[in-house]
Amino acid sequence: MAAKSPKLSLACTILILSHKLSFASASCFTSIISFGDSIADTGNAPYLSPESGRPPFYTLPPYGETFFNHPTGRCSDGRLIIDFIAEEFELPFVAPFLQGGRNGNVNSTSFRDGANFAVVGATALEDSFFDERGVTVPLANVSLVAQLRWFNQFLSKICPTTSSADCKGFIETSLVLVGEIGGNDYNHALLGGIKEAEVRSFVPHVVNIIGSAITELINLGAVTLMVPGNFPIGCSSAYLTYFLSENQDDYEPATGCIKWLNRFAQYHNDLLKKELARIRELHPHTTIIYADYYNAVMDLYRSPIEHGFAGGALGACCGGGGPYNCNLTVHCGYPPSNTCDDPSLYVNWDGMHFTEAAYKWIALGLLKGPYTTPPLSTVCPALISSSHGRLYHPM
Ligand SMILES: *[C@@H]1O[C@H](CO)[C@@H](O)[C@H](O)[C@H]1NC(C)=O
Ligand SMILES: *[C@@H]1O[C@H](CO)[C@@H](O)[C@H](O)[C@H]1NC(C)=O
Ligand SMILES: *[C@@H]1O[C@H](CO)[C@@H](O)[C@H](O)[C@H]1NC(C)=O
């Protein structure tokens, strides 16, 4: 064998280097700041639950069994969309703000990589809106408006003055997730017996408050914001159970989802997209990304088996039995609920929330697929070549 040619080994080095470069991580943001509800809560809610009484379901097994091997406060068997986004950007999982205490015991290093203000059950609108309409909300003062108050408190702790360069830099280089939020404004009402027509009248209020939050965040220095819409709620095991109907016309033949509930979610999403367009015009230096959760997960409802969800899309992995393995009085985590052997074969985790496998699919649809507008890959070109996550195969 001839000795290795130095030329060849140099060529090899360059090849390896460029191979490494083309698979570089997508570190477009220095941190993630998040607002929302159970879809994004990485552990705030347990700090707010009363010490007496039944522990909240999300603090009990089998929550967290898939990835963390113990409950973390997340409403899933494993990671959430926000966790997959953090992984993609090579950031740690976004720390729950309340781990520093409700009064914001934080300093400039404790949340350097980001802070999560999302809380299980949170609404966009303030509690008073629901009190006036006889709708019960499970936790007090955790609305989007309240979360923004926490954020301002947080900024006043981590920055000497809110206009200081450090503080501005922190927000400017963060990916700011506003939502999903608003889903609970409708869930608490619709699953609490309020008629559709009345709940529809909430939608402009909800969208308006999301718009105000975005504007406030931009005024605080946010430049890149991602705002998700609502899911197709007519496909959720909890809604399918509560609104079980004898009339086949109520169901979409291709998916088995309830038509009017999906139209409701689309109505919210249409108004939200209009609001985002309005704010983009007013703040052309910002990038406001709409995250299309509705269509990202709709792929799974249309063809669950082809996407590897052999357990189907409509029935919950964990729940209290019935046609969708969901019983609104027997929650996952409490007896006599049952849990499937392999959550990765299911789309729905506990009636209301998704499995880690479904969240991963949705996250891929945002990071690598077509479900962000403008596409995340134009905001962060490194995403196209980053090695994280599996390849996205739309079907
Ligand atoms: C800041 O917070 C972190 C994490 O909570 C803690 O470990 C650290 O000691 C704190 N630093 C100061 C200066 O208080
Ligand atoms: C919620 O906030 C309102 C207004 O700040 C306050 O009066 C009320 O005591 C709070 N409720 C709880 C349970 O913290
Ligand atoms: C829900 O579970 C309770 C308690 O096990 C049971 O009594 C009830 O019949 C169940 N409801 C439905 C709709 O299956």
Coordinates of C-alpha atoms and ligand atoms in Angstrom, one line a residue:
M1 CA 0.0 0.0 0.0
A2 CA 1.3 3.4 -0.9
A3 CA 1.8 6.0 1.9
K4 CA -1.1 8.3 2.3
S5 CA -0.7 11.2 0.1
P6 CA -0.7 14.5 2.1
K7 CA -2.8 16.0 -0.7
L8 CA -5.5 13.4 -0.2
S9 CA -5.5 13.7 3.6
L10 CA -5.9 17.5 3.2
A11 CA -8.8 16.9 0.9
C12 CA -10.3 14.5 3.4
T13 CA -10.0 17.1 6.2
I14 CA -11.7 19.7 4.1
L15 CA -14.4 17.3 3.2
I16 CA -15.0 16.3 6.8
L17 CA -14.9 20.0 7.8
S18 CA -17.5 21.0 5.2
H19 CA -19.6 17.9 6.1
K20 CA -19.6 19.1 9.7
L21 CA -20.4 22.6 8.6
S22 CA -23.3 21.6 6.5
F23 CA -24.7 19.8 9.5
A24 CA -24.2 22.7 11.8
S25 CA -26.6 23.3 14.6
A26 CA -29.3 25.8 14.1
S27 CA -28.3 28.2 16.8
C28 CA -30.2 31.2 15.5
F29 CA -31.5 32.4 18.9
T30 CA -29.7 32.8 22.2
S31 CA -32.8 32.0 24.3
I32 CA -36.5 31.2 24.2
I33 CA -39.2 33.2 26.0
S34 CA -42.6 31.5 26.1
F35 CA -46.1 32.3 27.1
G36 CA -49.1 30.0 26.9
D37 CA -51.0 27.1 28.4
S38 CA -50.6 23.3 28.9
I39 CA -49.3 22.9 25.4
A40 CA -46.1 24.8 26.4
D41 CA -46.0 24.6 30.2
T42 CA -42.7 22.9 31.1
G43 CA -43.4 22.9 34.9
N44 CA -45.0 26.1 36.2
A45 CA -48.4 24.8 37.2
P46 CA -47.2 22.5 40.1
Y47 CA -45.9 25.6 41.9
L48 CA -49.4 27.1 41.8
S49 CA -51.5 24.1 42.8
P50 CA -53.0 24.1 46.3
E51 CA -51.1 22.0 48.9
S52 CA -54.2 20.3 50.1
G53 CA -56.5 18.2 48.1
R54 CA -55.9 15.9 45.2
P55 CA -52.6 16.4 43.5
P56 CA -53.0 17.7 39.9
F57 CA -53.1 15.0 37.3
Y58 CA -49.9 16.2 35.5
T59 CA -47.9 15.6 38.7
L60 CA -48.8 11.9 38.6
P61 CA -47.5 8.9 36.6
P62 CA -47.8 8.0 33.8
Y63 CA -47.2 11.7 32.9
G64 CA -43.5 12.0 31.8
E65 CA -43.0 8.3 31.5
T66 CA -41.6 8.3 28.0
F67 CA -38.6 10.7 28.1
F68 CA -38.2 12.0 31.6
N69 CA -39.1 8.8 33.4
H70 CA -41.1 10.8 36.0
P71 CA -43.8 13.5 35.9
T72 CA -42.4 17.0 35.3
G73 CA -45.6 19.0 35.2
R74 CA -45.8 18.6 31.4
C75 CA -49.2 17.5 30.1
S76 CA -47.8 14.6 28.0
D77 CA -46.0 11.3 28.3
G78 CA -42.8 13.1 27.2
R79 CA -41.5 16.2 25.5
L80 CA -43.6 19.1 24.2
I81 CA -43.4 21.1 21.0
I82 CA -41.3 23.8 22.8
D83 CA -38.9 21.1 24.0
F84 CA -38.3 20.0 20.4
I85 CA -37.8 23.6 19.3
A86 CA -35.3 24.1 22.2
E87 CA -33.4 21.0 21.2
E88 CA -33.3 22.1 17.5
F89 CA -31.7 25.4 18.5
E90 CA -29.3 23.7 20.9
L91 CA -30.8 25.4 23.9
P92 CA -31.7 23.7 27.2
F93 CA -35.3 23.0 27.9
V94 CA -37.0 26.3 28.7
A95 CA -37.0 26.7 32.5
P96 CA -40.4 27.4 34.2
F97 CA -40.3 30.9 35.5
L98 CA -42.1 29.9 38.8
Q99 CA -39.2 27.7 39.8
G100 CA -37.7 31.0 41.1
G101 CA -40.9 31.5 43.2
R102 CA -44.1 33.3 42.4
N103 CA -42.5 36.7 43.3
G104 CA -39.8 36.2 40.7
N105 CA -36.7 35.2 42.7
V106 CA -34.5 35.4 39.6
N107 CA -31.2 36.9 38.8
S108 CA -29.4 37.7 35.5
T109 CA -27.9 34.2 35.1
S110 CA -30.7 31.9 36.2
F111 CA -32.8 32.4 33.1
R112 CA -30.0 33.3 30.6
D113 CA -31.2 30.6 28.1
G114 CA -34.8 31.6 28.4
A115 CA -37.9 31.6 30.6
N116 CA -41.2 29.9 30.3
F117 CA -44.3 31.7 31.6
A118 CA -46.9 29.2 30.2
V119 CA -49.3 27.6 32.7
V120 CA -51.6 24.6 32.4
G121 CA -55.2 25.8 32.1
A122 CA -54.2 29.4 31.3
T123 CA -56.6 31.6 29.2
A124 CA -55.8 34.5 27.0
L125 CA -58.4 36.7 28.7
E126 CA -58.4 37.7 32.3
D127 CA -60.4 35.8 34.9
S128 CA -63.0 38.7 35.2
F129 CA -64.1 38.0 31.6
F130 CA -65.1 34.5 32.6
D131 CA -66.5 35.4 36.0
E132 CA -69.0 37.7 34.3
R133 CA -70.1 34.9 32.1
G134 CA -70.3 32.1 34.6
V135 CA -67.4 30.1 33.2
T136 CA -65.1 28.4 35.7
V137 CA -61.3 28.7 35.2
P138 CA -59.2 26.2 37.2
L139 CA -56.3 28.4 38.3
A140 CA -56.5 32.0 39.3
N141 CA -54.5 34.8 37.6
V142 CA -52.5 32.9 35.1
S143 CA -54.0 34.5 31.9
L144 CA -51.8 35.8 29.2
V145 CA -52.2 39.3 30.7
A146 CA -50.9 37.9 34.1
Q147 CA -48.0 36.1 32.4
L148 CA -47.0 39.5 30.8
R149 CA -47.0 41.0 34.3
W150 CA -44.6 38.3 35.4
F151 CA -42.5 39.0 32.4
N152 CA -42.2 42.7 33.3
Q153 CA -41.4 41.7 36.9
F154 CA -38.7 39.3 35.5
L155 CA -37.2 42.1 33.3
S156 CA -37.0 44.5 36.3
K157 CA -35.0 41.8 38.2
I158 CA -32.6 40.8 35.4
C159 CA -31.9 44.2 34.0
P160 CA -30.7 47.3 36.0
T161 CA -33.0 49.4 33.8
T162 CA -35.5 48.0 31.3
S163 CA -33.9 50.0 28.5
S164 CA -30.4 48.7 29.3
A165 CA -28.5 47.2 26.4
D166 CA -28.2 43.8 28.1
C167 CA -31.9 43.6 28.5
K168 CA -32.7 44.7 25.0
G169 CA -30.1 42.3 23.6
F170 CA -31.7 39.4 25.6
I171 CA -35.1 40.0 24.1
E172 CA -33.9 40.9 20.7
T173 CA -32.0 37.7 20.2
S174 CA -34.7 35.5 21.7
L175 CA -37.3 33.5 20.0
V176 CA -40.5 34.7 21.6
L177 CA -43.4 32.1 21.6
V178 CA -46.8 33.6 22.1
G179 CA -49.0 30.6 22.6
E180 CA -50.7 28.4 21.8
I181 CA -53.0 30.5 23.9
G182 CA -56.8 31.0 23.7
G183 CA -57.7 27.3 23.4
N184 CA -58.7 27.3 27.1
D185 CA -60.9 30.4 26.7
Y186 CA -63.0 28.1 24.5
N187 CA -62.4 24.7 26.3
H188 CA -63.5 25.9 29.7
A189 CA -66.7 27.4 28.2
L190 CA -67.6 24.7 25.6
L191 CA -66.9 21.8 27.9
G192 CA -68.6 23.7 30.7
G193 CA -71.9 23.8 28.9
I194 CA -71.9 27.3 27.3
K195 CA -73.5 27.4 23.8
E196 CA -71.4 27.7 20.7
A197 CA -72.9 31.0 19.6
E198 CA -71.9 32.6 22.9
V199 CA -68.4 31.1 22.9
R200 CA -68.0 32.4 19.3
S201 CA -68.5 35.9 20.6
F202 CA -65.4 35.4 22.7
V203 CA -63.1 35.0 19.7
P204 CA -62.6 38.6 18.7
H205 CA -61.8 39.4 22.4
V206 CA -59.3 36.5 22.6
V207 CA -57.5 37.6 19.3
N208 CA -57.5 41.2 20.4
I209 CA -55.7 40.3 23.7
I210 CA -53.2 38.2 21.9
G211 CA -52.5 41.1 19.6
S212 CA -52.0 43.5 22.5
A213 CA -49.6 41.0 24.1
I214 CA -47.6 40.8 20.9
T215 CA -47.5 44.6 20.6
E216 CA -46.3 45.0 24.2
L217 CA -43.6 42.4 23.6
I218 CA -42.4 44.3 20.5
N219 CA -42.3 47.5 22.5
L220 CA -40.1 45.7 25.0
G221 CA -37.7 44.7 22.2
A222 CA -39.0 41.4 20.8
V223 CA -38.0 41.0 17.1
T224 CA -38.8 37.4 16.3
L225 CA -42.1 36.1 17.6
M226 CA -43.9 32.8 16.8
V227 CA -47.6 32.8 17.3
P228 CA -49.4 29.4 17.0
G229 CA -53.1 29.0 16.2
N230 CA -55.5 26.6 17.7
F231 CA -55.7 22.8 17.0
P232 CA -58.6 21.1 15.3
I233 CA -60.5 20.7 18.6
G234 CA -63.2 18.6 16.9
C235 CA -60.6 15.8 16.7
S236 CA -59.7 15.8 20.4
S237 CA -60.8 12.8 22.4
A238 CA -62.3 15.0 25.1
Y239 CA -64.5 17.0 22.7
L240 CA -65.4 13.8 20.8
T241 CA -66.6 12.3 24.1
Y242 CA -68.4 15.4 25.4
F243 CA -70.2 16.1 22.1
L244 CA -70.8 12.4 21.1
S245 CA -73.5 12.5 18.5
E246 CA -75.9 10.0 16.9
N247 CA -76.0 12.1 13.7
Q248 CA -73.3 11.0 11.3
D249 CA -73.5 14.3 9.5
D250 CA -71.8 15.9 12.5
Y251 CA -68.6 14.0 11.6
E252 CA -66.0 14.6 8.8
P253 CA -66.1 11.3 6.9
A254 CA -62.3 11.3 6.2
T255 CA -61.2 11.8 9.8
G256 CA -64.1 11.2 12.2
C257 CA -63.7 14.6 13.7
I258 CA -66.6 16.9 14.6
K259 CA -67.1 19.4 11.8
W260 CA -68.5 22.4 13.7
L261 CA -65.8 22.3 16.3
N262 CA -63.1 22.3 13.7
R263 CA -64.8 25.2 12.0
F264 CA -64.8 27.0 15.3
A265 CA -61.0 26.5 15.6
Q266 CA -60.5 27.7 12.0
Y267 CA -62.6 30.8 12.8
H268 CA -60.2 31.7 15.6
N269 CA -57.2 31.0 13.4
D270 CA -58.5 33.2 10.6
L271 CA -59.0 36.1 12.9
L272 CA -55.6 35.5 14.5
K273 CA -53.9 35.5 11.0
K274 CA -55.6 38.8 10.1
E275 CA -54.4 40.3 13.4
L276 CA -50.9 39.2 12.8
A277 CA -51.0 40.7 9.3
R278 CA -52.1 44.0 10.8
I279 CA -49.3 44.0 13.4
R280 CA -46.6 43.1 10.8
E281 CA -47.6 46.3 8.8
L282 CA -47.2 48.4 11.9
H283 CA -43.8 46.9 12.9
P284 CA -41.9 46.0 9.6
H285 CA -38.6 45.5 11.5
T286 CA -40.1 42.4 13.3
T287 CA -40.7 38.9 12.1
I288 CA -44.0 37.5 13.3
I289 CA -44.3 33.9 12.4
Y290 CA -47.7 32.2 12.3
A291 CA -47.4 28.5 13.4
D292 CA -50.1 26.5 11.8
Y293 CA -50.7 23.9 14.5
Y294 CA -54.1 23.1 12.9
N295 CA -52.8 21.7 9.6
A296 CA -49.6 20.3 11.1
V297 CA -51.6 17.9 13.2
M298 CA -54.3 17.4 10.6
D299 CA -51.9 15.3 8.6
L300 CA -52.0 12.8 11.5
Y301 CA -55.8 12.7 11.6
R302 CA -56.1 12.2 7.8
S303 CA -53.6 9.3 7.7
P304 CA -52.6 8.1 11.2
I305 CA -51.4 4.6 10.1
E306 CA -49.2 6.0 7.3
H307 CA -47.5 8.2 9.9
G308 CA -46.8 5.3 12.3
F309 CA -49.7 5.8 14.7
A310 CA -51.1 2.3 14.7
G311 CA -53.2 3.0 17.7
G312 CA -55.2 5.5 15.7
A313 CA -55.6 9.3 16.0
L314 CA -58.9 9.8 17.9
G315 CA -58.7 7.6 21.0
A316 CA -56.6 8.6 24.0
C317 CA -53.6 6.5 25.1
C318 CA -54.5 7.2 28.7
G319 CA -58.0 7.6 30.0
G320 CA -61.1 6.2 31.6
G321 CA -62.6 4.1 28.8
G322 CA -65.5 4.7 26.4
P323 CA -65.4 5.0 22.6
Y324 CA -62.4 7.4 22.7
N325 CA -60.9 6.1 26.0
C326 CA -61.9 9.3 27.6
N327 CA -64.2 9.9 30.5
L328 CA -64.4 13.5 31.8
T329 CA -64.8 12.3 35.4
V330 CA -61.9 9.7 35.3
H331 CA -58.7 11.6 34.4
C332 CA -55.5 10.0 33.2
G333 CA -53.3 9.6 36.3
Y334 CA -56.2 8.6 38.5
P335 CA -57.8 5.2 38.9
P336 CA -59.6 3.5 37.2
S337 CA -57.9 5.1 34.1
N338 CA -55.8 2.8 31.9
T339 CA -52.7 3.6 29.9
C340 CA -51.7 2.1 26.5
D341 CA -48.5 0.0 26.3
D342 CA -46.9 2.2 23.7
P343 CA -47.8 5.9 23.6
S344 CA -45.7 6.4 20.5
L345 CA -48.5 4.6 18.5
Y346 CA -51.1 7.2 19.7
V347 CA -51.7 10.8 18.7
N348 CA -53.8 11.7 21.7
W349 CA -52.3 11.3 25.2
D350 CA -54.9 12.0 27.8
G351 CA -58.0 13.3 26.0
M352 CA -57.0 16.9 25.8
H353 CA -53.2 16.7 25.1
F354 CA -51.0 15.0 22.6
T355 CA -48.3 12.3 23.0
E356 CA -44.7 13.1 22.7
A357 CA -44.7 11.3 19.3
A358 CA -47.4 13.7 18.0
Y359 CA -45.7 16.8 19.4
K360 CA -42.5 15.7 17.7
W361 CA -44.3 15.4 14.4
I362 CA -45.9 18.9 14.9
A363 CA -42.5 20.4 15.8
L364 CA -40.9 18.9 12.7
G365 CA -43.7 20.3 10.6
L366 CA -42.8 23.8 12.0
L367 CA -39.0 23.4 11.9
K368 CA -38.6 21.5 8.6
G369 CA -42.0 21.4 7.0
P370 CA -44.5 23.9 5.5
Y371 CA -46.4 24.9 8.7
T372 CA -44.8 28.3 9.5
T373 CA -45.5 31.6 7.7
P374 CA -43.1 33.1 6.9
P375 CA -41.1 29.8 6.9
L376 CA -38.8 29.4 9.9
S377 CA -36.2 28.2 7.5
T378 CA -36.0 31.7 5.9
V379 CA -35.7 33.3 9.4
C380 CA -33.1 30.7 10.4
P381 CA -31.5 29.2 7.2
A382 CA -29.3 26.9 9.4
L383 CA -32.4 24.9 10.0
I384 CA -32.4 23.4 6.5
S385 CA -29.1 21.6 7.1
S386 CA -29.1 21.0 10.8
S387 CA -28.8 17.4 11.8
H388 CA -31.4 17.5 14.6
G389 CA -34.6 15.6 14.3
R390 CA -35.6 13.1 11.7
L391 CA -36.2 14.1 8.2
Y392 CA -39.6 15.4 7.6
H393 CA -41.6 13.4 5.1
P394 CA -44.9 15.1 4.4
M395 CA -47.6 12.7 3.1
Ligands
LIG1 C1 -28.7 33.1 40.4 O1 -29.6 32.0 40.2 C2 -29.0 30.7 40.1 C3 -30.0 29.7 39.7 O2 -31.2 29.9 40.4 C4 -28.2 30.4 41.3 O3 -27.5 29.2 41.2 C5 -27.1 31.5 41.5 O4 -26.5 31.3 42.8 C6 -27.8 32.9 41.6 N1 -26.7 33.9 41.6 C7 -26.8 35.0 42.4 C8 -25.7 36.0 42.3 O5 -27.7 35.1 43.3
LIG2 C1 -56.0 37.7 41.4 O1 -55.6 39.0 41.1 C2 -56.5 39.9 41.6 C3 -56.1 41.3 41.1 O2 -54.7 41.5 41.1 C4 -56.4 39.9 43.2 O3 -57.3 40.8 43.7 C5 -56.8 38.4 43.6 O4 -56.6 38.3 45.0 C6 -55.9 37.4 42.9 N1 -56.4 36.1 43.2 C7 -55.6 35.1 43.6 C8 -56.3 33.8 44.0 O5 -54.4 35.2 43.6
LIG3 C1 -67.1 7.4 33.6 O1 -66.6 6.7 34.7 C2 -67.4 6.6 35.8 C3 -66.7 6.0 37.0 O2 -66.0 4.9 36.6 C4 -68.6 5.8 35.4 O3 -69.6 5.7 36.5 C5 -69.3 6.4 34.2 O4 -70.3 5.6 33.7 C6 -68.3 6.6 33.1 N1 -69.0 7.4 32.0 C7 -69.0 7.0 30.8 C8 -69.7 7.9 29.8 O5 -68.5 5.9 30.4

